[in-house]
Coordinates of C-alpha atoms and ligand atoms in Angstrom, one line a residue:
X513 CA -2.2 12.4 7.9
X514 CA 0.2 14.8 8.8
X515 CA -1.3 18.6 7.3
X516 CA 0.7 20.4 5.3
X517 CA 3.8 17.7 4.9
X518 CA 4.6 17.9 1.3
X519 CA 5.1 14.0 -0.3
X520 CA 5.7 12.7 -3.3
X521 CA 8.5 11.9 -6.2
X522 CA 11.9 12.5 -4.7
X523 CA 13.8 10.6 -8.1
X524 CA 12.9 8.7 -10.6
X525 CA 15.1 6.3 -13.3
X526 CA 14.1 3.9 -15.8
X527 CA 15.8 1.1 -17.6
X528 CA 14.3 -1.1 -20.2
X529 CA 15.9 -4.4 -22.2
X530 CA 19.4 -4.8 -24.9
X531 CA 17.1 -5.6 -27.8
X532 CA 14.6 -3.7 -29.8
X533 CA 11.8 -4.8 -32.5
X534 CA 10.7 -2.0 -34.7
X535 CA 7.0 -2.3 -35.8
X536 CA 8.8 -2.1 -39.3
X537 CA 10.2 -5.3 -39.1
X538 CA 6.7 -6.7 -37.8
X539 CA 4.5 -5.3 -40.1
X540 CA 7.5 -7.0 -43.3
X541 CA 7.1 -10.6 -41.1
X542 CA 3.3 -9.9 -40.9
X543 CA 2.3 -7.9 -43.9
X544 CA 0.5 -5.6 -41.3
X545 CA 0.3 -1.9 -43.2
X546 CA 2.8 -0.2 -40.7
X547 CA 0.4 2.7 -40.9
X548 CA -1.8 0.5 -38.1
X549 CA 1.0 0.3 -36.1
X550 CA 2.4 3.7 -36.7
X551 CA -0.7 6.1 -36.6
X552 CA -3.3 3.7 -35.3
X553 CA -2.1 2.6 -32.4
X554 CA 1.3 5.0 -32.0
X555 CA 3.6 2.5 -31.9
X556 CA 7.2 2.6 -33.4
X557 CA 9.0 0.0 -31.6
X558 CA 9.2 -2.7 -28.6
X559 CA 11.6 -3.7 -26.1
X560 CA 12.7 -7.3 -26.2
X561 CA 14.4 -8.9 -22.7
X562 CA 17.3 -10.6 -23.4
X563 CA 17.6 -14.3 -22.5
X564 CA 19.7 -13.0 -19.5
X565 CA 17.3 -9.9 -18.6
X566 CA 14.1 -10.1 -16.7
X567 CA 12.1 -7.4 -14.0
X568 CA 14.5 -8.3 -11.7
X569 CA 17.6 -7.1 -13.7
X570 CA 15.7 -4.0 -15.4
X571 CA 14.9 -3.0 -11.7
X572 CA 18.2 -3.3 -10.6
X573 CA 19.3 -1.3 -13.5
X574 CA 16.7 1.4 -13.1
X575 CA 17.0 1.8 -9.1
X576 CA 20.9 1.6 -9.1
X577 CA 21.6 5.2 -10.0
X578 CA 18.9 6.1 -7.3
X579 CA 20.9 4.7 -4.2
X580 CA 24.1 6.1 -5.7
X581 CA 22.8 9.6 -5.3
X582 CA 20.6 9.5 -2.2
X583 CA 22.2 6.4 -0.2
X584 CA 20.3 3.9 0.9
X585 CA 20.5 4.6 4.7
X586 CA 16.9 6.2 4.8
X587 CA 15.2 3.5 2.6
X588 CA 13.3 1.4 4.7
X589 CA 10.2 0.0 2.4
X590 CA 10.7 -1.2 -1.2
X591 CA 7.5 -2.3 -2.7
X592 CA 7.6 -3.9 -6.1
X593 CA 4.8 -3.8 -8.2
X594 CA 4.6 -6.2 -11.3
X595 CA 1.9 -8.4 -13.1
X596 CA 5.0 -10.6 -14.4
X597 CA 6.4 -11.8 -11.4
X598 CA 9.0 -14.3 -11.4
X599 CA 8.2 -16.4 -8.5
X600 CA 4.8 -17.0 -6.9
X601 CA 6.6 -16.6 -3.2
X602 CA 9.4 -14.8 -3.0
X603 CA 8.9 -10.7 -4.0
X604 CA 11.5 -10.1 -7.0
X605 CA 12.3 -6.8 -4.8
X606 CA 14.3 -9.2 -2.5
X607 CA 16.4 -10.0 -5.3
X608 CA 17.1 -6.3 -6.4
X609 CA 18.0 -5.6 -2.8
X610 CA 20.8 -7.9 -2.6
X611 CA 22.1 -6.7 -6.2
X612 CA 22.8 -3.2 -5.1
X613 CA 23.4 -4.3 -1.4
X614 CA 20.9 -2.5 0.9
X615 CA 20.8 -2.7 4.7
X616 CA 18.8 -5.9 6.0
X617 CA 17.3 -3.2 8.1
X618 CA 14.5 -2.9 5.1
X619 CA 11.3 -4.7 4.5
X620 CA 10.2 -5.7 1.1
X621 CA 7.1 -6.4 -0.5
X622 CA 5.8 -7.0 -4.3
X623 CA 2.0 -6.1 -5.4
X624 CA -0.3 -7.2 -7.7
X625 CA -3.3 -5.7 -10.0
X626 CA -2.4 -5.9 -13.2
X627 CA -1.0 -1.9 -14.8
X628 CA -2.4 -0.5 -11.8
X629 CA 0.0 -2.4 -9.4
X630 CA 2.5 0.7 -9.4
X631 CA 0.1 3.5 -8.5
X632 CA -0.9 1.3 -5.9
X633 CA 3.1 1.0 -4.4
X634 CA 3.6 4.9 -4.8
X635 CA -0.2 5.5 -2.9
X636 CA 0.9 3.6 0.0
X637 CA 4.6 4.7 -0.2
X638 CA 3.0 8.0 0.3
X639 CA 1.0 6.7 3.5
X640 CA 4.5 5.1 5.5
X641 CA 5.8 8.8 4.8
X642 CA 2.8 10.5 6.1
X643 CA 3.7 8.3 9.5
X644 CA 7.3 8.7 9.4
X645 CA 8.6 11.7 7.2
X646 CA 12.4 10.8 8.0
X647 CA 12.2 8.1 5.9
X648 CA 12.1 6.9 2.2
X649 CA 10.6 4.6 0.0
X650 CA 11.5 2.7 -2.9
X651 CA 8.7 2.3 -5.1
X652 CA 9.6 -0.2 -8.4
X653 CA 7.3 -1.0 -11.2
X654 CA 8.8 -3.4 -13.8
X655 CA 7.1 -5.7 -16.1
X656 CA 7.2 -7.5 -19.5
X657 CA 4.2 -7.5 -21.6
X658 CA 3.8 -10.8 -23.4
X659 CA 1.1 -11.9 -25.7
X660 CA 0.7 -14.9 -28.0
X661 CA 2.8 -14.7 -31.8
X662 CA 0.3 -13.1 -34.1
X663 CA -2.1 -12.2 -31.7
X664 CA -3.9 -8.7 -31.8
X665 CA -2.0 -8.1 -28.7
X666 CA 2.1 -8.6 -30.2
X667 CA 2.5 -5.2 -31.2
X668 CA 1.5 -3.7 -28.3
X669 CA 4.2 -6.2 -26.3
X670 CA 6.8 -4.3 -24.4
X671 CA 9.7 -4.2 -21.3
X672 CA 10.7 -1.5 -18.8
X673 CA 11.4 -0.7 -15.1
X674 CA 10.7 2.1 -13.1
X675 CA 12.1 2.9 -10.2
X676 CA 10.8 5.8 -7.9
X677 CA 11.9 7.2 -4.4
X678 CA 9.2 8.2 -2.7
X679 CA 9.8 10.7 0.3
X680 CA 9.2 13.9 2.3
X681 CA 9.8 17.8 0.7
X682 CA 9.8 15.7 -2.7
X683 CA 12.3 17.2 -5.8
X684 CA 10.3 16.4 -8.6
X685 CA 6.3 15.7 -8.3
X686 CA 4.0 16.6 -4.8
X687 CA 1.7 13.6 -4.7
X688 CA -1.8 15.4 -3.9
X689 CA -4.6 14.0 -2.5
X690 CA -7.8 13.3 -3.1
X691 CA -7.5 10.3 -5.4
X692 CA -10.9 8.8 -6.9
X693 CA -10.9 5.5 -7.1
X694 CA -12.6 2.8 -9.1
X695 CA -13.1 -1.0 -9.4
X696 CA -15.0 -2.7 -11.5
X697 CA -14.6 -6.9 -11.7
X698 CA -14.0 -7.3 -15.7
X699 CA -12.4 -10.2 -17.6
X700 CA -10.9 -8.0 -20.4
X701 CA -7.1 -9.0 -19.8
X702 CA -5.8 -11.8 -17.0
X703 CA -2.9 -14.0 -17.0
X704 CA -3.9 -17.9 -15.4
X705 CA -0.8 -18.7 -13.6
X706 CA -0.1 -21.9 -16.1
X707 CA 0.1 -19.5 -18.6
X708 CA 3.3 -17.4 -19.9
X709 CA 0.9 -14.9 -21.7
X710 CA -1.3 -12.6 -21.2
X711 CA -4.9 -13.5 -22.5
X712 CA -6.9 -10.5 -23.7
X713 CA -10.0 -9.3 -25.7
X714 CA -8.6 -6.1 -26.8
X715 CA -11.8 -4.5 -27.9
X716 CA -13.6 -4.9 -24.4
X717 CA -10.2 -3.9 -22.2
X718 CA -10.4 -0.6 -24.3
X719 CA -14.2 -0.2 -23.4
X720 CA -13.3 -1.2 -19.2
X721 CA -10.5 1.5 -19.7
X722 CA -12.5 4.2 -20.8
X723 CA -15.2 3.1 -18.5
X724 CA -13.1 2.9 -15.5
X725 CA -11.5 6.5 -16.1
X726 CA -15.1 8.0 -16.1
X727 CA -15.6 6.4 -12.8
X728 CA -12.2 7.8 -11.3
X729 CA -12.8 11.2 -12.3
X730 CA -16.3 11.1 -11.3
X731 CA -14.9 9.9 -7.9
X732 CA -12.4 12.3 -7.8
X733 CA -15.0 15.3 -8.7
X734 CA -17.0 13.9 -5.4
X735 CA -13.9 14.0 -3.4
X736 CA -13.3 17.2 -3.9
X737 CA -10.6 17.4 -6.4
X738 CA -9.2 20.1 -8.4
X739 CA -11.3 21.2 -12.2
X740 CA -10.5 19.5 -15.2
X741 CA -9.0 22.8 -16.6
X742 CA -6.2 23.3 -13.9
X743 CA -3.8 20.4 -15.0
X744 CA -1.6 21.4 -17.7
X745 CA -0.7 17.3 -18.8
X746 CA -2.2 14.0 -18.4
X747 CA -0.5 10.9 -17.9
X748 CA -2.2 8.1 -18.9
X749 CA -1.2 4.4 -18.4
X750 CA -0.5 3.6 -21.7
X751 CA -1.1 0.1 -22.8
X752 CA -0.4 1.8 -26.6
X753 CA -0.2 5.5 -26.8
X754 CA -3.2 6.3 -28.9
X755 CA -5.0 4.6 -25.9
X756 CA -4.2 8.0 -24.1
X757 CA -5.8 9.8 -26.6
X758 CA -9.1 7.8 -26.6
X759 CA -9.0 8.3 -22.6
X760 CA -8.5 11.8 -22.7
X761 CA -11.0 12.3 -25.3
X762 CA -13.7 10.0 -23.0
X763 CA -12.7 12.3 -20.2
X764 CA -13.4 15.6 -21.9
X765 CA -16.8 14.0 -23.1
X766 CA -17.8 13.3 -19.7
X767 CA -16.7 16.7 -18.6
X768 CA -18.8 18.3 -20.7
X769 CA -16.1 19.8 -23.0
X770 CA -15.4 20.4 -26.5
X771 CA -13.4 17.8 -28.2
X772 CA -9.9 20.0 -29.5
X773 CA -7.5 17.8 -30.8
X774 CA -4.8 20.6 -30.6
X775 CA -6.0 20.7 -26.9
X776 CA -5.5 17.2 -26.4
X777 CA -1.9 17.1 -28.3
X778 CA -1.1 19.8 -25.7
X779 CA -2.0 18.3 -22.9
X780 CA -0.8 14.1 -23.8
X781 CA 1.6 14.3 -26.5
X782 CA 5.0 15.0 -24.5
X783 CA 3.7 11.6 -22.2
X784 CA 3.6 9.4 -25.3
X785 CA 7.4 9.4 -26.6
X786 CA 9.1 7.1 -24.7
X787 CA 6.1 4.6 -24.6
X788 CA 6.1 4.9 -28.3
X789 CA 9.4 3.4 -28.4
X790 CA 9.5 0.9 -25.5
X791 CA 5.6 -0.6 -25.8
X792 CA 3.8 -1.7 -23.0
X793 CA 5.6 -1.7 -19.7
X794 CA 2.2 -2.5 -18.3
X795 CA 2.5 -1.2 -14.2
X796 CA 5.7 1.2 -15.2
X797 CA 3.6 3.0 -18.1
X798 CA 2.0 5.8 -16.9
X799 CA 5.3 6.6 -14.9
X800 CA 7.2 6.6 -18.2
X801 CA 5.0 8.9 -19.6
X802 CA 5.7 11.1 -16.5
X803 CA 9.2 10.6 -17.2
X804 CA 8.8 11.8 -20.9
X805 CA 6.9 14.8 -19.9
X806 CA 9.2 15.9 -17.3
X807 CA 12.2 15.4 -19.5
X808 CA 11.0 16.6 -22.2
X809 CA 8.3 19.9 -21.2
X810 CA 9.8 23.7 -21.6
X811 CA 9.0 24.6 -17.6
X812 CA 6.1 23.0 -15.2
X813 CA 7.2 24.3 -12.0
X814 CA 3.9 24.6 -10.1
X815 CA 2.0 22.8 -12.7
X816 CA -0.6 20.5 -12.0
X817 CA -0.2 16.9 -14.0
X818 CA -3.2 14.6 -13.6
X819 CA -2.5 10.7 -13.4
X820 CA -5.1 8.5 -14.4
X821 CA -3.8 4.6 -13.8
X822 CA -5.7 1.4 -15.0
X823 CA -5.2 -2.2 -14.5
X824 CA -7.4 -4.6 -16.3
X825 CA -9.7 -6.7 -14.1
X826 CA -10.3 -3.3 -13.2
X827 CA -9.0 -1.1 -10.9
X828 CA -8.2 2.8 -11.7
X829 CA -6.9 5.5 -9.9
X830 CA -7.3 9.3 -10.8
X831 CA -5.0 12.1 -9.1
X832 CA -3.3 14.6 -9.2
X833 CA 0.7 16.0 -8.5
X834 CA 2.4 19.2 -8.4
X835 CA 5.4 19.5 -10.2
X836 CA 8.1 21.2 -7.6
X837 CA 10.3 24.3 -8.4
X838 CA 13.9 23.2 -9.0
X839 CA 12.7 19.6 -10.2
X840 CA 14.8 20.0 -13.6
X841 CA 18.6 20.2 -12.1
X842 CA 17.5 16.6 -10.5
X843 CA 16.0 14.9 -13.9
X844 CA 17.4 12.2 -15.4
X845 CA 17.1 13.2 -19.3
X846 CA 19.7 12.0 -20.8
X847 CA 20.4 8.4 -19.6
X848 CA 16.9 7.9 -19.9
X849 CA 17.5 8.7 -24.1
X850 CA 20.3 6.6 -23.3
X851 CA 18.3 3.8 -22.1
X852 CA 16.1 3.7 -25.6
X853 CA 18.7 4.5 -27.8
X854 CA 21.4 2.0 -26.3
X855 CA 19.2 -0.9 -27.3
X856 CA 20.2 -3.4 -30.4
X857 CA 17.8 -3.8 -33.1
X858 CA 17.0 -7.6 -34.1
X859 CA 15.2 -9.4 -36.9
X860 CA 12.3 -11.0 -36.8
X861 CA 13.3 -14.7 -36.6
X862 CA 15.8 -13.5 -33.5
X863 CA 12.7 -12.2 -31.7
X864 CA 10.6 -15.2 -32.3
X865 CA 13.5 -17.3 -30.7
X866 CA 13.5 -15.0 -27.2
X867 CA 9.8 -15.2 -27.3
X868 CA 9.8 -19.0 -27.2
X869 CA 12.6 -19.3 -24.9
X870 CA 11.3 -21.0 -21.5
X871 CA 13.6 -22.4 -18.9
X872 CA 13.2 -26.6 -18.6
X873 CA 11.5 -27.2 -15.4
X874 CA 13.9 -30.1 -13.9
X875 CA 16.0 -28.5 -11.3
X876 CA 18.8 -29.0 -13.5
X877 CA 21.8 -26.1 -13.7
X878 CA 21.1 -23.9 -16.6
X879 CA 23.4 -21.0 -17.1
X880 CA 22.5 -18.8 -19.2
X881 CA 25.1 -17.2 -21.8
X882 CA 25.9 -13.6 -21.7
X883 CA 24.1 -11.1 -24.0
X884 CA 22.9 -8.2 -21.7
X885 CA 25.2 -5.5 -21.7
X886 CA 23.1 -3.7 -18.5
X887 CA 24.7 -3.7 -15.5
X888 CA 22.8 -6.9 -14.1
X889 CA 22.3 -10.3 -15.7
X890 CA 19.8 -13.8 -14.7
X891 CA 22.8 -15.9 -14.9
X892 CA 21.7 -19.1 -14.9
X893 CA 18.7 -21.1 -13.7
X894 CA 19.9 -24.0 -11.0
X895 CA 18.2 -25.9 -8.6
X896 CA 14.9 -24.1 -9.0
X897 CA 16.7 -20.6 -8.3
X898 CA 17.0 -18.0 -9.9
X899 CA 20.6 -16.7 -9.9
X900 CA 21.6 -12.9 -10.3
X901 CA 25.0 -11.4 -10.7
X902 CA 25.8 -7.8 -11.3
X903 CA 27.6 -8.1 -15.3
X904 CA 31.2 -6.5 -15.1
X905 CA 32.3 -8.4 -11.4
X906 CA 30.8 -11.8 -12.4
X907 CA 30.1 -12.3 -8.9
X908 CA 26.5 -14.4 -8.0
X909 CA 24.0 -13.2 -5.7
X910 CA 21.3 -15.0 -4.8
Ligands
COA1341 N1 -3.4 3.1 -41.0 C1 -3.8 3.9 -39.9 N2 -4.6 3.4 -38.9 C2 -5.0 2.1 -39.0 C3 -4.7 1.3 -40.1 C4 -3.8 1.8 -41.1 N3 -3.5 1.1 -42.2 N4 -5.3 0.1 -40.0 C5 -6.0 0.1 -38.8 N5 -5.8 1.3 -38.2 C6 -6.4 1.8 -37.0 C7 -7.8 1.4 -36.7 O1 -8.7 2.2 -37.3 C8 -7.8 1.4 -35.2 O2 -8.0 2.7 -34.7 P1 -9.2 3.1 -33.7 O3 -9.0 2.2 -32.5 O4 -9.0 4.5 -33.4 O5 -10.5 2.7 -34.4 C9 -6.4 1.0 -34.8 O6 -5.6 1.2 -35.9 C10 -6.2 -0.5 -34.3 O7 -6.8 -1.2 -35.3 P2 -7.7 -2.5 -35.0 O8 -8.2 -3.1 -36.2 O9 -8.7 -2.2 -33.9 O10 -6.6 -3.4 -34.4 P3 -6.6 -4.8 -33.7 O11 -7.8 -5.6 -33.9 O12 -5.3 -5.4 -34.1 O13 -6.5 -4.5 -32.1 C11 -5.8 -3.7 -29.9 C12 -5.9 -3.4 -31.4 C13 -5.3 -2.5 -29.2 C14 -7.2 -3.9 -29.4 C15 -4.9 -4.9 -29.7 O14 -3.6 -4.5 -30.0 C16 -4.9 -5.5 -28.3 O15 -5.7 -6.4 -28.1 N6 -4.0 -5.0 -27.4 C17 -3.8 -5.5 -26.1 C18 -4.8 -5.0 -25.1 C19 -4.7 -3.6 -24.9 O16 -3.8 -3.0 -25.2 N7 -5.8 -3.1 -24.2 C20 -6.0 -1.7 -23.9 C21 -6.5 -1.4 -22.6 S1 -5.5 -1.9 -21.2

């Protein structure tokens, strides 16, 4: 590796679905007390794909505004990391790189561990810029979390993308090594490829996570990483927010520290807003809570934020990044409040309907009508293919 080359988050964008499902409306249908959803998991509402919207048009959506202001030229690597893929060949990035017209000069790739898929695509975006500087990479992590109707796991379902340009003399975030790594093989959440959703026993995935961020940090300690007490935030992948919470608490326990809840609200509670609203994004989580603290913190030029990223089966990562003087002129604040606040409510029955809706599996031609009012749409299923057309020019792109 290349010394003293500073790496890391260039830009980052987000997008998430055109429908929204408040926990209210799911605790009237369920007769839940909203208080579980509200306080004891710290959820307030989920994102809901339109018919017409998948990973590949909330990618598309998120990484747009990114090649509009830096170009494309230098982006040579896009590496897609989801756990919802949408074919078991072809990477979805392939797709997003036709949408917004990239140079064929580009190689794509899509990665797979479960939540952990999109640290994995920024670590090794950081290695191809370690060995050439000159260029970028476009790291996307875009999933829909999907679990069974009245299944433990519904409220904490979910939909976003985030997209990430990973490069040289970085303007938000200095990616800083060492990382401590961790793998452990658990069954506490998988996803058989017959099977549409996710299967998970919710009790033991929060035991692997809390288990798996001991062994990170502990990792990370031996690797010679920096002391608990110089990061001033945490962002934790988020499969519900108060999850963060339990892991930072585990991590001050293993530390050897006193359990402050003011402390803790400090140091997670900026992270948690925007995964409050959207649920589960499962690989893009802990990048939108990097998104929410970087939008929403007073200053953190210099800062250190630690990232600690789980994917069930397990895997974790835990490191660290310097936040870069200057990074605020280049954030993306208000189209990511945009984002959330653009999308439509629906009732209860509507969101039963999208969460049933399956394509038939003949080859026919399926179009599908227009309801996304994003900038990209799934048109239509036909022949086996997926077909993808940007929304206002009604052109198709395969
Ligand atoms: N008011 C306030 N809090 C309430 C409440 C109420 N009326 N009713 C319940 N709660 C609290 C519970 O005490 C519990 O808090 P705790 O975890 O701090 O003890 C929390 O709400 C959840 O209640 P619980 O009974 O455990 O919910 P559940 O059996 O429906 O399962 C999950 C919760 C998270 C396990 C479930 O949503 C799930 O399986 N999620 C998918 C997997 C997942 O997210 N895994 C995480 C690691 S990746």
């Amino acid at each position: 590796m290349s010394g003293d080359l500073s790496v890391g988050i260039h830009d980052l964008s987000f997008s998430t679905t055109q429908f929204v499902l408040t926990h209210q409306t799911l605790a009237a249908h369920n007769g839940t007390d909203v208080g579980k959803y509200h306080a004891g998991i710290g959820q307030r509402a989920m994102s809901v794909p339109a018919a017409d919207e998948d990973i590949v048009t909330m990618a598309a959506a998120a990484a747009a505004p990114i090649v509009a202001r830096h170009g494309a030229d230098r982006i040579r690597t896009i590496v897609f990391a989801t756990e919802t893929s949408v074919d078991q060949a072809k990477a979805a990035g392939i797709h997003v790189h036709s949408l917004l017209g990239m140079p064929s000069a580009t190689r794509v790739v899509e990665l797979k561990q479960a939540c952990y898929g999109g640290t994995a695509a920024l670590q090794f975006a950081v290695g191809l810029i370690h060995r050439d500087p000159s260029q970028q990479v476009l790291v996307i992590a875009a999933d829909v979390s999907k679990y069974e109707l009245d299944n433990p796991g519904e409220a904490t379902q979910g939909a976003a993308a985030v997209a990430m340009l990973v490069g040289a003399d970085p303007a938000l975030v200095r990616i800083e090594e060492p990382s401590g790594v961790f793998t452990a093989d658990i069954m506490d959440f998988w996803r058989p490829n017959y099977r549409a959703t996710a299967l998970v026993d919710g009790r033991e995935s929060i035991t692997a996570y809390l288990q798996a961020v001991q062994g990170a940090w502990k990792d990370y300690t031996e690797q010679g990483g920096r002391a608990l007490g110089e990061f001033s935030a945490f962002c934790y992948h988020q499969p519900f927010t108060k999850m963060a919470y339990k892991a930072h608490r585990h991590l001050l326990q293993v530390c050897g520290q006193e359990i402050d809840e003011e402390r803790i609200a400090r140091e997670i509670g900026l992270t948690t807003s925007y995964n409050a609203e959207i649920g589960n994004s499962y690989t893009a989580a802990v990048y939108l809570g990097l998104a929410a603290l970087l939008d929403q913190a007073d200053d953190l030029t210099g800062r250190a934020v630690g990232f600690l990223s789980y994917g069930s089966g397990s895997v974790a990562e835990f490191f660290g990044g310097t936040v870069v003087p200057g990074y605020r002129e280049r954030l993306r604040s208000e189209s990511h409040r945009a984002a959330i606040s653009r999308r439509q409510p629906i009732t209860y029955a509507r969101y039963r309907e999208l969460h049933e809706h399956a394509f038939p599996v003949d080859g026919g031609h399926h179009p599908v009508p227009t309801e996304t009012t994003g900038p990209y749409r799934l048109a239509a299923l036909s022949g086996h293919k997926r077909i993808y057309e940007p929304r206002q020019s009604g052109l198709a792109h395969r």
